[in-house]
CSV table of C-alpha atoms in Angstrom, one decimal:
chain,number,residue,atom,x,y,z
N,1,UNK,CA,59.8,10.8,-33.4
N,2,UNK,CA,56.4,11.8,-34.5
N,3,UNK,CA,53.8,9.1,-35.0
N,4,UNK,CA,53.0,10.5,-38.2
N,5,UNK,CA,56.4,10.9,-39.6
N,6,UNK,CA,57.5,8.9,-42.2
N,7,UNK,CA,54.1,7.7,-43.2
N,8,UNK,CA,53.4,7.0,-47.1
N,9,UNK,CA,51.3,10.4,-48.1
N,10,UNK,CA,51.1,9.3,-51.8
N,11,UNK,CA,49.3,5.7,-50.5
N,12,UNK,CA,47.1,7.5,-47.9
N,13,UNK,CA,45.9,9.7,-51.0
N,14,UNK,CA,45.3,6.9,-53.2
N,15,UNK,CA,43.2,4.9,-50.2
N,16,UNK,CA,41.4,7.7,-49.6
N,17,UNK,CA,40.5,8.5,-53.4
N,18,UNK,CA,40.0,4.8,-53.8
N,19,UNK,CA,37.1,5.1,-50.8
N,20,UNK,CA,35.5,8.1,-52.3
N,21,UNK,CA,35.3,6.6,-55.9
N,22,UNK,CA,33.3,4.1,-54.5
N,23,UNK,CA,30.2,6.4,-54.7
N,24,UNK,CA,28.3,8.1,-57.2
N,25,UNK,CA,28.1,11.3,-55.3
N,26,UNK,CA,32.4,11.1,-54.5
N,27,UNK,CA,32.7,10.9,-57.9
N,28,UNK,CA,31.1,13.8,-58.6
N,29,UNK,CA,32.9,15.7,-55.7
N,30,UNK,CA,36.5,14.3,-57.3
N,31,UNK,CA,35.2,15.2,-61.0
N,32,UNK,CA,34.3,18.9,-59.6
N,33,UNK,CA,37.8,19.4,-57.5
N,34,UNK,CA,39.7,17.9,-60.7
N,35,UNK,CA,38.5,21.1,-62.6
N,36,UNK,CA,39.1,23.4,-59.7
N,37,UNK,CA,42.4,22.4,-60.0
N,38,UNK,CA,43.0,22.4,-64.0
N,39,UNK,CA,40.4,24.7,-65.0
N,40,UNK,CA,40.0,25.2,-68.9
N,41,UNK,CA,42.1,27.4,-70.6
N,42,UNK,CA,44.5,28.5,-67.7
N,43,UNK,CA,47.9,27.0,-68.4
N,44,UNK,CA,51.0,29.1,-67.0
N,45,UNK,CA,51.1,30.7,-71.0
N,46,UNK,CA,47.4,31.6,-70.9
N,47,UNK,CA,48.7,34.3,-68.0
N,48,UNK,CA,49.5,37.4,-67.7
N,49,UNK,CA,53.1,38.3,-67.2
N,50,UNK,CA,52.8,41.6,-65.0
N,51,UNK,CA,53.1,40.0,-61.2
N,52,UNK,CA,49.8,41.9,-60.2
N,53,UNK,CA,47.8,40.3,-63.0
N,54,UNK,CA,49.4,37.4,-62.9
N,55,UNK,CA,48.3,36.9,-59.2
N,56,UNK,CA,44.9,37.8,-60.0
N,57,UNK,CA,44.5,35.6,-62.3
N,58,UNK,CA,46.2,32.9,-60.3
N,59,UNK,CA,43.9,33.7,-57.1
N,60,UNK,CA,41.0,33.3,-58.9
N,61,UNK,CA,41.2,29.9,-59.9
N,62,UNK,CA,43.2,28.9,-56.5
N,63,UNK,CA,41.7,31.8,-54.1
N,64,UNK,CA,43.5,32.0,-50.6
N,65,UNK,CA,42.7,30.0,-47.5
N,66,UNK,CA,43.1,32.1,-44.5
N,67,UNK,CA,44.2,30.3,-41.2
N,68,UNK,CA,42.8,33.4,-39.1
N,69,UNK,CA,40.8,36.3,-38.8
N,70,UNK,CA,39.8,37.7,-35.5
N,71,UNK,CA,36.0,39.5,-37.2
N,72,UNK,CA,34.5,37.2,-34.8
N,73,UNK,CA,36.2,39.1,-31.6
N,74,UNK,CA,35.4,42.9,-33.1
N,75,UNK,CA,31.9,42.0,-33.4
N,76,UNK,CA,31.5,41.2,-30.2
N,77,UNK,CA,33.9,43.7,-28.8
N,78,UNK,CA,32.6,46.4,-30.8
N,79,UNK,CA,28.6,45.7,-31.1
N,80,UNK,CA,28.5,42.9,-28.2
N,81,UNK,CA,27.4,40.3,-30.5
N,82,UNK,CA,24.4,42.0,-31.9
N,83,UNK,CA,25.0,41.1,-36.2
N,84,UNK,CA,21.8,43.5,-36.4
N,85,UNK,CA,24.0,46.5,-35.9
N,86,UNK,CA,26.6,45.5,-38.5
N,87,UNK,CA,26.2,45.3,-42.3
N,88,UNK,CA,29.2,43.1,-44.4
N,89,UNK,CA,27.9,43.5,-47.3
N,90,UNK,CA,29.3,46.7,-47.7
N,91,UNK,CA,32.5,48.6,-46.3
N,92,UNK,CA,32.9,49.1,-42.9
N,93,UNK,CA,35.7,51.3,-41.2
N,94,UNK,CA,34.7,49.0,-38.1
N,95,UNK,CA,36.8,46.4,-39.3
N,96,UNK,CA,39.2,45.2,-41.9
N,97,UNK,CA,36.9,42.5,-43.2
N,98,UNK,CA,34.0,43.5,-45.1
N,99,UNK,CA,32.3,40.9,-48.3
N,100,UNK,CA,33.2,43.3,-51.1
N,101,UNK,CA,36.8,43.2,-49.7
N,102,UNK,CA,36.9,39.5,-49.2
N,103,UNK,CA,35.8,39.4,-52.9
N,104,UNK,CA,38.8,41.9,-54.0
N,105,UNK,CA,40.8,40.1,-52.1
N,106,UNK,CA,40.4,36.5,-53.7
N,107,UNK,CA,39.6,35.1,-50.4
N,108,UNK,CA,38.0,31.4,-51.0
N,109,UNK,CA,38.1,30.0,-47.3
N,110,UNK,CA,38.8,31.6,-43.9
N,111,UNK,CA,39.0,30.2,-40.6
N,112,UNK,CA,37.2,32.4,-38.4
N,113,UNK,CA,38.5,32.4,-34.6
N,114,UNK,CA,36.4,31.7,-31.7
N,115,UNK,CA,38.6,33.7,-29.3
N,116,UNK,CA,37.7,34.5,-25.8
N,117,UNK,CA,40.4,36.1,-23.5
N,118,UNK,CA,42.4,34.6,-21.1
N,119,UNK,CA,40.5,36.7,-18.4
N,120,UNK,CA,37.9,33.7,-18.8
N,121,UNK,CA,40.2,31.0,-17.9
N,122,UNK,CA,38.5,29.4,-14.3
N,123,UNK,CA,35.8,31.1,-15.0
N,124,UNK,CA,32.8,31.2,-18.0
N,125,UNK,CA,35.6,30.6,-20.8
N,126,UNK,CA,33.3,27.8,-22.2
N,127,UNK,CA,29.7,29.7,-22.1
N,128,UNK,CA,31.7,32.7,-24.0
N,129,UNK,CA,33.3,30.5,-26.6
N,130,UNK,CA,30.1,29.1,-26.9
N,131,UNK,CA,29.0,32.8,-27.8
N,132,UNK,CA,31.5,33.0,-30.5
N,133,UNK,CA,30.7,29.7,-31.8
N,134,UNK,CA,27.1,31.2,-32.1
N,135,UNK,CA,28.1,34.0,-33.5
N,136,UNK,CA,30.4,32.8,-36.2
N,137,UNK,CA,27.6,30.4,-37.4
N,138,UNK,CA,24.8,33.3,-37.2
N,139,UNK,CA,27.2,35.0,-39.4
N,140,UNK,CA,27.7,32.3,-42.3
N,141,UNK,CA,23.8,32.4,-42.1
N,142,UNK,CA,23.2,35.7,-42.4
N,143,UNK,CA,25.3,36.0,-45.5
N,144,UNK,CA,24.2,33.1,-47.9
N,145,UNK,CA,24.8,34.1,-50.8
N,146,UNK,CA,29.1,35.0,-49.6
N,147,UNK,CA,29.7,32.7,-46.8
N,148,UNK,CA,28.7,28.5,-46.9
N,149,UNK,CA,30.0,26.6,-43.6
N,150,UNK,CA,32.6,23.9,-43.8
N,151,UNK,CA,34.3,21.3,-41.7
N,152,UNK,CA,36.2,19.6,-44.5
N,153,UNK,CA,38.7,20.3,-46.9
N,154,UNK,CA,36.0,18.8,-49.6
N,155,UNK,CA,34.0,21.5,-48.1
N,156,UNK,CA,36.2,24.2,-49.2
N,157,UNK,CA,37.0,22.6,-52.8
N,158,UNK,CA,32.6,22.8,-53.3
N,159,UNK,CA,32.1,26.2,-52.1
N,160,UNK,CA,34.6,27.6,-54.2
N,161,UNK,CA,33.1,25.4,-57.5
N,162,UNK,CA,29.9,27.5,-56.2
N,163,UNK,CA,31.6,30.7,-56.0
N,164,UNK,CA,31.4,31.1,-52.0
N,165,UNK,CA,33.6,31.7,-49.3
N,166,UNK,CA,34.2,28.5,-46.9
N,167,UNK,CA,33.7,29.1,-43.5
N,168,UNK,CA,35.3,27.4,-41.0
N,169,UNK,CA,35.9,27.9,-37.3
N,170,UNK,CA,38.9,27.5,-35.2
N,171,UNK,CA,39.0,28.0,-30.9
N,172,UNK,CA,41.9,30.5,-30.0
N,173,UNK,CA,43.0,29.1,-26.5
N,174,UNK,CA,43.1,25.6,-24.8
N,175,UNK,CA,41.8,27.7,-22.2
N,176,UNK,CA,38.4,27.3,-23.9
N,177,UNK,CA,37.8,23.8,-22.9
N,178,UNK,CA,38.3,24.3,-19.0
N,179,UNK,CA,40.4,21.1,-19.4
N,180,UNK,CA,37.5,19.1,-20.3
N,181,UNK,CA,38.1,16.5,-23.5
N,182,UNK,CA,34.3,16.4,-23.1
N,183,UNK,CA,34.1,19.6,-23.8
N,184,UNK,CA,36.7,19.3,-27.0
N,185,UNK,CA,34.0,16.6,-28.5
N,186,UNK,CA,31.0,18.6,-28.6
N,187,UNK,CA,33.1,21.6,-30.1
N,188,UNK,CA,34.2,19.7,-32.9
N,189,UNK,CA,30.2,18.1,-32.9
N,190,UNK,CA,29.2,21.8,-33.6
N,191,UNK,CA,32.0,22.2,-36.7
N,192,UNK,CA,35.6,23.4,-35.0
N,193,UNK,CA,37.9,22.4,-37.0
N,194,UNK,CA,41.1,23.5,-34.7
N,195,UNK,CA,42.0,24.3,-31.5
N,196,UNK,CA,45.1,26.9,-30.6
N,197,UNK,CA,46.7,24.6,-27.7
N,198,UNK,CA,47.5,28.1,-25.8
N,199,UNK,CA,46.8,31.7,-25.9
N,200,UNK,CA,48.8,34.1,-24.3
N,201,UNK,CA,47.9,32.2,-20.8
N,202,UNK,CA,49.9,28.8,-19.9
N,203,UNK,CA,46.4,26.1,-19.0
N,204,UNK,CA,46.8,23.6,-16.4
N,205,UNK,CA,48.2,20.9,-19.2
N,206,UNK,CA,50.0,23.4,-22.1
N,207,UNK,CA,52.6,26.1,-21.7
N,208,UNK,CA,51.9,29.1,-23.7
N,209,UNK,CA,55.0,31.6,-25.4
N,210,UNK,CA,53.7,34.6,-23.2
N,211,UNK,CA,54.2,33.8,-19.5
N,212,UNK,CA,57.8,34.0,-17.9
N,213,UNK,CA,56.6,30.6,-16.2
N,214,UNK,CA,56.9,27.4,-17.9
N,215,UNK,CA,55.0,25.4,-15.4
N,216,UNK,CA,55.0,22.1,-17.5
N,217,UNK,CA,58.0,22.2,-19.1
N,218,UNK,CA,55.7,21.9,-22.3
N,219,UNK,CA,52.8,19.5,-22.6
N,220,UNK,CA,51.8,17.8,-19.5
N,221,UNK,CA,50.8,14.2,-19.7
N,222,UNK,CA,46.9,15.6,-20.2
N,223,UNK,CA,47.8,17.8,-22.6
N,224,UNK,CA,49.5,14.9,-24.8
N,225,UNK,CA,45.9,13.8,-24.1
N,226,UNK,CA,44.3,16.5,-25.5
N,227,UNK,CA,46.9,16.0,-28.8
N,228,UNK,CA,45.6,12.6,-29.3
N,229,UNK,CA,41.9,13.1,-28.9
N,230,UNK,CA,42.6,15.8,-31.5
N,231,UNK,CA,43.6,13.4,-33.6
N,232,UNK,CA,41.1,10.7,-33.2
N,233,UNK,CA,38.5,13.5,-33.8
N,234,UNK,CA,40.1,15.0,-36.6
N,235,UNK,CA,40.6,18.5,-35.5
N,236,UNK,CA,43.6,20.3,-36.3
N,237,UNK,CA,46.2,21.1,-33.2
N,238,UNK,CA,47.5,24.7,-33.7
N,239,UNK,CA,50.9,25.9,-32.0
N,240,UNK,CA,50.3,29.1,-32.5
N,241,UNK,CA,50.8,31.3,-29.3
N,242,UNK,CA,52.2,28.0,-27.6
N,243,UNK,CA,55.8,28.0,-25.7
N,244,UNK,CA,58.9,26.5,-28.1
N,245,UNK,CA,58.5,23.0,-25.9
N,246,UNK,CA,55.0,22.9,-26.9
N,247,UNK,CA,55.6,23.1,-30.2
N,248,UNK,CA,58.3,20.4,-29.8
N,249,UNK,CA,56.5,17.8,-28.0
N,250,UNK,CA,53.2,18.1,-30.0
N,251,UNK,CA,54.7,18.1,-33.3
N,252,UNK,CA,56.6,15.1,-31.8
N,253,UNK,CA,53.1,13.4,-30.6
N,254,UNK,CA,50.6,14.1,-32.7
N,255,UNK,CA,49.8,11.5,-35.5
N,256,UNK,CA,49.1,14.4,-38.3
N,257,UNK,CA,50.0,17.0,-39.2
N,258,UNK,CA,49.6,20.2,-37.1
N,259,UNK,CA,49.4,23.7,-38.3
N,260,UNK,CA,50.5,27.3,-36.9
N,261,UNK,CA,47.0,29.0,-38.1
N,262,UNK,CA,49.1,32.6,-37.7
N,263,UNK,CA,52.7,32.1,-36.9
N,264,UNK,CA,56.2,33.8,-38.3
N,265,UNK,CA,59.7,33.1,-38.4
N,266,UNK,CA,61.4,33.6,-35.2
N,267,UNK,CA,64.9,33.9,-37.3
N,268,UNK,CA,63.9,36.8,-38.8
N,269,UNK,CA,61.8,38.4,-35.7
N,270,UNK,CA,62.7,36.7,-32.2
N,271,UNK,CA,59.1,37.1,-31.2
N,272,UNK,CA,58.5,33.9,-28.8
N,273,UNK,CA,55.1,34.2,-31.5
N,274,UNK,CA,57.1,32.7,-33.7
N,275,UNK,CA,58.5,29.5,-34.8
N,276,UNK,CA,62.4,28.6,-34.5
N,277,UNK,CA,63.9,27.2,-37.2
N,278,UNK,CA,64.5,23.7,-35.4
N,279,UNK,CA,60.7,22.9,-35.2
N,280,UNK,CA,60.9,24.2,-38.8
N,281,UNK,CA,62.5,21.6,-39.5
N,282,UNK,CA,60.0,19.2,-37.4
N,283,UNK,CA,57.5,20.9,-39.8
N,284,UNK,CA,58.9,19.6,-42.5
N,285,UNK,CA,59.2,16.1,-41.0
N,286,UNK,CA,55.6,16.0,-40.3
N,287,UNK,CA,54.6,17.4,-43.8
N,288,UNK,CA,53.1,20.5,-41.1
N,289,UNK,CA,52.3,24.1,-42.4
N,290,UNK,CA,52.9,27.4,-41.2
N,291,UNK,CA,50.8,30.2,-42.0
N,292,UNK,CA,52.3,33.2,-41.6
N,293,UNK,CA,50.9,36.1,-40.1
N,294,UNK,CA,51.1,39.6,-40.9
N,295,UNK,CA,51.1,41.7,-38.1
N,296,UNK,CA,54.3,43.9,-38.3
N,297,UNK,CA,55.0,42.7,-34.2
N,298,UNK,CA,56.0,39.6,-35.6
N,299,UNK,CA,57.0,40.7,-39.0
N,300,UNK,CA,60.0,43.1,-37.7
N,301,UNK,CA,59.8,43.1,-34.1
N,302,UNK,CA,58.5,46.6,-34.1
N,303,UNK,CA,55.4,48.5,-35.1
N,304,UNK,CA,56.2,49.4,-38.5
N,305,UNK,CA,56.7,46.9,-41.3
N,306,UNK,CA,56.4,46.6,-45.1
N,307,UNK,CA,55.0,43.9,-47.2
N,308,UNK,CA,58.6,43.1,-48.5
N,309,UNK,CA,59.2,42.0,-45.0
N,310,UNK,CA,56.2,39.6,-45.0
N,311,UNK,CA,57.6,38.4,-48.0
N,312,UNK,CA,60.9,37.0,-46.6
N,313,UNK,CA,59.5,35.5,-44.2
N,314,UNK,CA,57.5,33.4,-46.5
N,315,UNK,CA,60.6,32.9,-48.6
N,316,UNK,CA,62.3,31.6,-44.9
N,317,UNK,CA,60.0,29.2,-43.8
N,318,UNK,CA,60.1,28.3,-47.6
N,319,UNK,CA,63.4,27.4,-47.2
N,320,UNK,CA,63.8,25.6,-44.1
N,321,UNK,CA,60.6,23.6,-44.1
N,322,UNK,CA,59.6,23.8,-48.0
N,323,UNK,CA,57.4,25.1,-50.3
N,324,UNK,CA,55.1,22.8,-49.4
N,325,UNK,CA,54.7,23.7,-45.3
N,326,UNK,CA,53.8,27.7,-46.1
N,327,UNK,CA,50.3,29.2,-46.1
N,328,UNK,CA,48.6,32.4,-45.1
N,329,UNK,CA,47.3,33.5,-41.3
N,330,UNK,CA,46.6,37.1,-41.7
N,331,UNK,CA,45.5,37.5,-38.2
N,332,UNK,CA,43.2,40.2,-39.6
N,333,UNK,CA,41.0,42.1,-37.3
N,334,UNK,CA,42.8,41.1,-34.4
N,335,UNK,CA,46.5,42.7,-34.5
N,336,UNK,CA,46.5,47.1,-35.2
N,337,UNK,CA,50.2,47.2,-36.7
N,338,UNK,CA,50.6,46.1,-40.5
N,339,UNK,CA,52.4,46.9,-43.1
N,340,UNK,CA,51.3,49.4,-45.7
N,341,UNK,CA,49.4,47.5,-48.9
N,342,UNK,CA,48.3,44.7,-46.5
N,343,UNK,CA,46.2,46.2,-44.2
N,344,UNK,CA,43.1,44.8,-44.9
N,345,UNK,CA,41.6,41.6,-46.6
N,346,UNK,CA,41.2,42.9,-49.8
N,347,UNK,CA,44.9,43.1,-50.5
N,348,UNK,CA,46.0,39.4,-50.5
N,349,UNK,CA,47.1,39.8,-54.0
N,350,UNK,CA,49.7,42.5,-53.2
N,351,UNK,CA,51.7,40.0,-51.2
N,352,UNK,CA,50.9,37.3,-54.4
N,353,UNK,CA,52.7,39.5,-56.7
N,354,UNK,CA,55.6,40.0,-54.8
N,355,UNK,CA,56.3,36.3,-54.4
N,356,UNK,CA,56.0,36.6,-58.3
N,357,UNK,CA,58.5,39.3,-58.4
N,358,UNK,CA,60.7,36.6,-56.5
N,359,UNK,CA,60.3,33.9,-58.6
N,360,UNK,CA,57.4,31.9,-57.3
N,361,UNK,CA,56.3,29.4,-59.9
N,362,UNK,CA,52.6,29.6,-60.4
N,363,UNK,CA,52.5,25.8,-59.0
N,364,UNK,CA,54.2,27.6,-55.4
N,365,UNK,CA,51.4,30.0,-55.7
N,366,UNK,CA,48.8,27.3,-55.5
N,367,UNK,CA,50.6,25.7,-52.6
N,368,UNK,CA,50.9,28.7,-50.7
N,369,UNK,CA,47.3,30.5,-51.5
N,370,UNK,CA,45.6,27.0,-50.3
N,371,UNK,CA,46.7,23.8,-52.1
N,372,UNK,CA,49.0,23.5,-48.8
N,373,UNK,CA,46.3,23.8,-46.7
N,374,UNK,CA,43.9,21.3,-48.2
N,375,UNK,CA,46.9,18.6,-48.0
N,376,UNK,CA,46.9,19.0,-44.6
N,377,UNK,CA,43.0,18.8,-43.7
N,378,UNK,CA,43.2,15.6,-46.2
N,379,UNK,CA,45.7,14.1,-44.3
N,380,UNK,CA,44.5,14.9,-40.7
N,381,UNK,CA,40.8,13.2,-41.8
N,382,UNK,CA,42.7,10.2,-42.9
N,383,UNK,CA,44.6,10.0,-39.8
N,384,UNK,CA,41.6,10.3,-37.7
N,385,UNK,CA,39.8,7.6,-40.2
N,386,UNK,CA,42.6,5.2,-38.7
N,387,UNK,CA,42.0,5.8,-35.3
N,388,UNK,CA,40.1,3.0,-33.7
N,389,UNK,CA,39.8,3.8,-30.5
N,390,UNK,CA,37.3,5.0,-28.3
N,391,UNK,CA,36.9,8.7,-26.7
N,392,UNK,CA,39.4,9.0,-24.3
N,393,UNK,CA,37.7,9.4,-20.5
N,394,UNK,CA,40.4,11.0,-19.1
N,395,UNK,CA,39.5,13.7,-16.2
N,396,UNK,CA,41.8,16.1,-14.9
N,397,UNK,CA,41.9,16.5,-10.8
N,398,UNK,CA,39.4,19.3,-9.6
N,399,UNK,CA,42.7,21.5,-8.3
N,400,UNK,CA,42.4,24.5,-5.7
N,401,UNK,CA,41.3,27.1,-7.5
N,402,UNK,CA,38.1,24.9,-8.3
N,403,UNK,CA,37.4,24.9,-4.9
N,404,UNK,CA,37.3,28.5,-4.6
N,405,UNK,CA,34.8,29.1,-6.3
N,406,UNK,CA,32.3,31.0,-4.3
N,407,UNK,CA,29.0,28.9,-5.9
N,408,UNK,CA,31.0,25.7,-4.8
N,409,UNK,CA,31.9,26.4,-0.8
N,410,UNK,CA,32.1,29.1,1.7
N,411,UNK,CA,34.7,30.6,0.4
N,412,UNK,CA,33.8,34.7,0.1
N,413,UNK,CA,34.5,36.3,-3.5
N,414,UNK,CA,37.4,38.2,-2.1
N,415,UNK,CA,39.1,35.2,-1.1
N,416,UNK,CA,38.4,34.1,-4.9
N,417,UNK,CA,39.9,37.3,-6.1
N,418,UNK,CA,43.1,37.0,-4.9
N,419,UNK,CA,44.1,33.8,-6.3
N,420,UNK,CA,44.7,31.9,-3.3
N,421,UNK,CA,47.3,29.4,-4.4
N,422,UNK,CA,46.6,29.9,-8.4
N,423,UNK,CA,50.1,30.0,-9.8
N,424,UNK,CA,51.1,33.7,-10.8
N,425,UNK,CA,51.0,33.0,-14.5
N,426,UNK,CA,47.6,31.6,-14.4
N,427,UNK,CA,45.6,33.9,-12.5
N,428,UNK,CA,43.1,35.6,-14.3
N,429,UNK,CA,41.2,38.1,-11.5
N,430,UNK,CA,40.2,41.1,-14.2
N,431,UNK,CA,37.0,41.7,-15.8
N,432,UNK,CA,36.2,38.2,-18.0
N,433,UNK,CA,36.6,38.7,-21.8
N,434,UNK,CA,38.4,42.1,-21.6
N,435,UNK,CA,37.1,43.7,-24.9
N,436,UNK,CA,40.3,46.2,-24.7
N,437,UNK,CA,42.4,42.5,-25.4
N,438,UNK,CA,43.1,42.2,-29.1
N,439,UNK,CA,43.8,38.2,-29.4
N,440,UNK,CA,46.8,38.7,-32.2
């Protein structure tokens, strides 16, 4: 049973509001998110009844929180980092993301993912995610008057007040923090606010959904580790990419809720990507979300897909795990296959209108465009608030393929190349950060 589960949300709110209200500046903040939430004028009879305008006009007072979008990855596979060569502020057929898009689309927050492939594992994964920590941050800068970082949920709710897009930044791959929970602190020190357990590589403490091996039957006793010092920090553990047992044991662990930042329904597509509906149900239990991705490989199994299709899986996860554990994880610019009329980020509302067309009150809208979202960043801060104890100093043993490293023995570089004892799964002897990877 997870540590979270059964926990009072509607007392944790009222603690938390109680704690804010107790400065001038909170009170502000709660006054500003109170009219995000009701603005003036928009009551469900105030809206229009066609499904597209209705979802307009529902988007813009409750625009969409993105759990992933791989622009990050393109930019440095495309123009090796170098923002000089790019311009967002008008349409690019270099990616699917562009600003006037992102303002079509309704977009108010988007996680941004600092991928780096699994080619870096045991190697210089941590200097490149560094790069695309950089990057991401060089980005929000460069753009003022679109993008405004953020690390909190608050964050979000005052950028869009101010008409901006929150930026927030997630690590794609456990693999990114060589196994160091060291290295997991100063990553959330410099603003990421999740951490995908796995990518499509197991790591020496988490299995992912990609390898035929399942070397830890799940988490290892480390990787719990890693759950918990997620939790004391704050950050949110994502189980997207991870094996089935994964998602098992850390929604099982953890002491908040987790998220799947771009994740499907593996009843309706038996990708491994996807979730099964007995952890949805563990999702529900821990008052999780899944954000559900778009990519038609996930969507139908196949390379064609049609927005209908994205639908039902919303209306499945919906109905296993609740309205209230379903948000959006495009997993733009990092997947080629999608359906037609959601291809890009300006076409959020397309999929908006269809859950209309199915019934979706304008109160389910909310939930799933971001309100869902928010509830989960609140309650993972207030988890981490009630976590006393100190940084965990737990060190995983220096294994063999450490050793092999020609800059730390004898060993020659061919010796280093072919693995020498690094299970089969894990080894990772191609070019680092192969820019033909797309992360999906």
């Amino acid at each position: 049973m997870s540590g979270y589960e059964g926990l009072d949300h509607t007392s944790r709110t009222r603690r938390r509001r109680r704690l804010c209200v107790g400065g001038g500046i909170a009170v502000v903040v709660l006054a500003v998110v109170l009219l995000v939430s009701i603005p003036p004028g928009r009551n469900s009879n105030d809206l229009p009844s066609e499904p597209e305008a209705r979802a307009l006009a529902l988007l813009k007072d409750s625009p969409v929180i993105d759990g992933h979008n791989d622009l990050p990855w393109q930019i440095f596979r495309q123009y090796s980092n170098h923002l000089s060569l790019i311009d967002l502020d008008n349409y690019s057929k270099s990616f699917m993301t562009d600003i006037p898009r992102l303002r079509e689309g309704k977009l108010g927050a988007q996680f941004w993912a600092a991928y780096v492939s699994c080619t870096s594992q045991y190697r210089d994964a941590v200097r490149a995610t560094l790069d695309q920590i950089d990057v991401i941050k060089r980005m929000v800068k460069a753009y003022p008057d679109t993008f405004v970082f953020a690390t909190t949920a608050d964050d979000i709710r005052t950028a869009e007040v101010k008409g901006k897009i929150a930026s927030l930044i997630g690590v794609e791959g456990g693999h990114s923090i060589d196994s160091s929970l060291a290295t997991l602190r100063l990553y959330y020190e410099m603003g990421v606010r999740y951490m995908t357990l796995t990518h499509t590589c197991n790591t020496p403490w988490a299995d992912s959904c990609a390898p035929t091996e399942q070397p830890n039957k799940g988490l290892s006793p480390f990787g719990v580790k890693v759950v918990r010092e997620m939790n004391r920090l704050g950050m949110l553990v994502d189980l997207s990419h991870v094996s089935a047992d994964v998602m098992r044991q850390a929604l099982n662990v953890s002491t908040a809720p987790i998220i799947f930042s771009h994740s499907s329904a593996y009843a309706l597509c038996n990708n491994s990507r996807n979730v099964p509906d007995d952890v949805l149900k563990l999702v529900k239990a821990t008052q999780s979300i899944v954000m559900v991705n778009f990519a038609s490989d996930f969507i139908s199994c196949s390379a064609n897909s049609t927005l209908s299709q994205v639908a039902d899986h919303i209306d499945h996860i919906r109905d296993i795990a609740g309205i209230e554990c379903v948000g959006i994880g495009s997993d733009f610019d990092g997947v080629s296959n999608l359906p037609p009329n959601l291809t890009d980020v300006s076409m959020y509302p397309n999929l908006f209108a269809e859950l209309i067309r199915r019934n979706y009150t304008d109160d389910d809208i909310r939930r799933v465009s971001r309100d869902n979202l928010l509830r989960v960043m609140d309650i993972a801060q207030d988890a981490a608030a009630d976590i006393t104890s100190d940084p965990d100093e737990a060190v995983l043993p220096v294994p063999t393929w450490r050793a092999l490293s020609p800059l730390l023995s004898n060993v020659t570089m061919a010796d280093f190349e072919t693995g020498n004892g690094v299970p089969l799964a894990n080894q990772t002897c191609r070019p680092t950060n192969n820019a033909d990877v797309l992360p999906d």
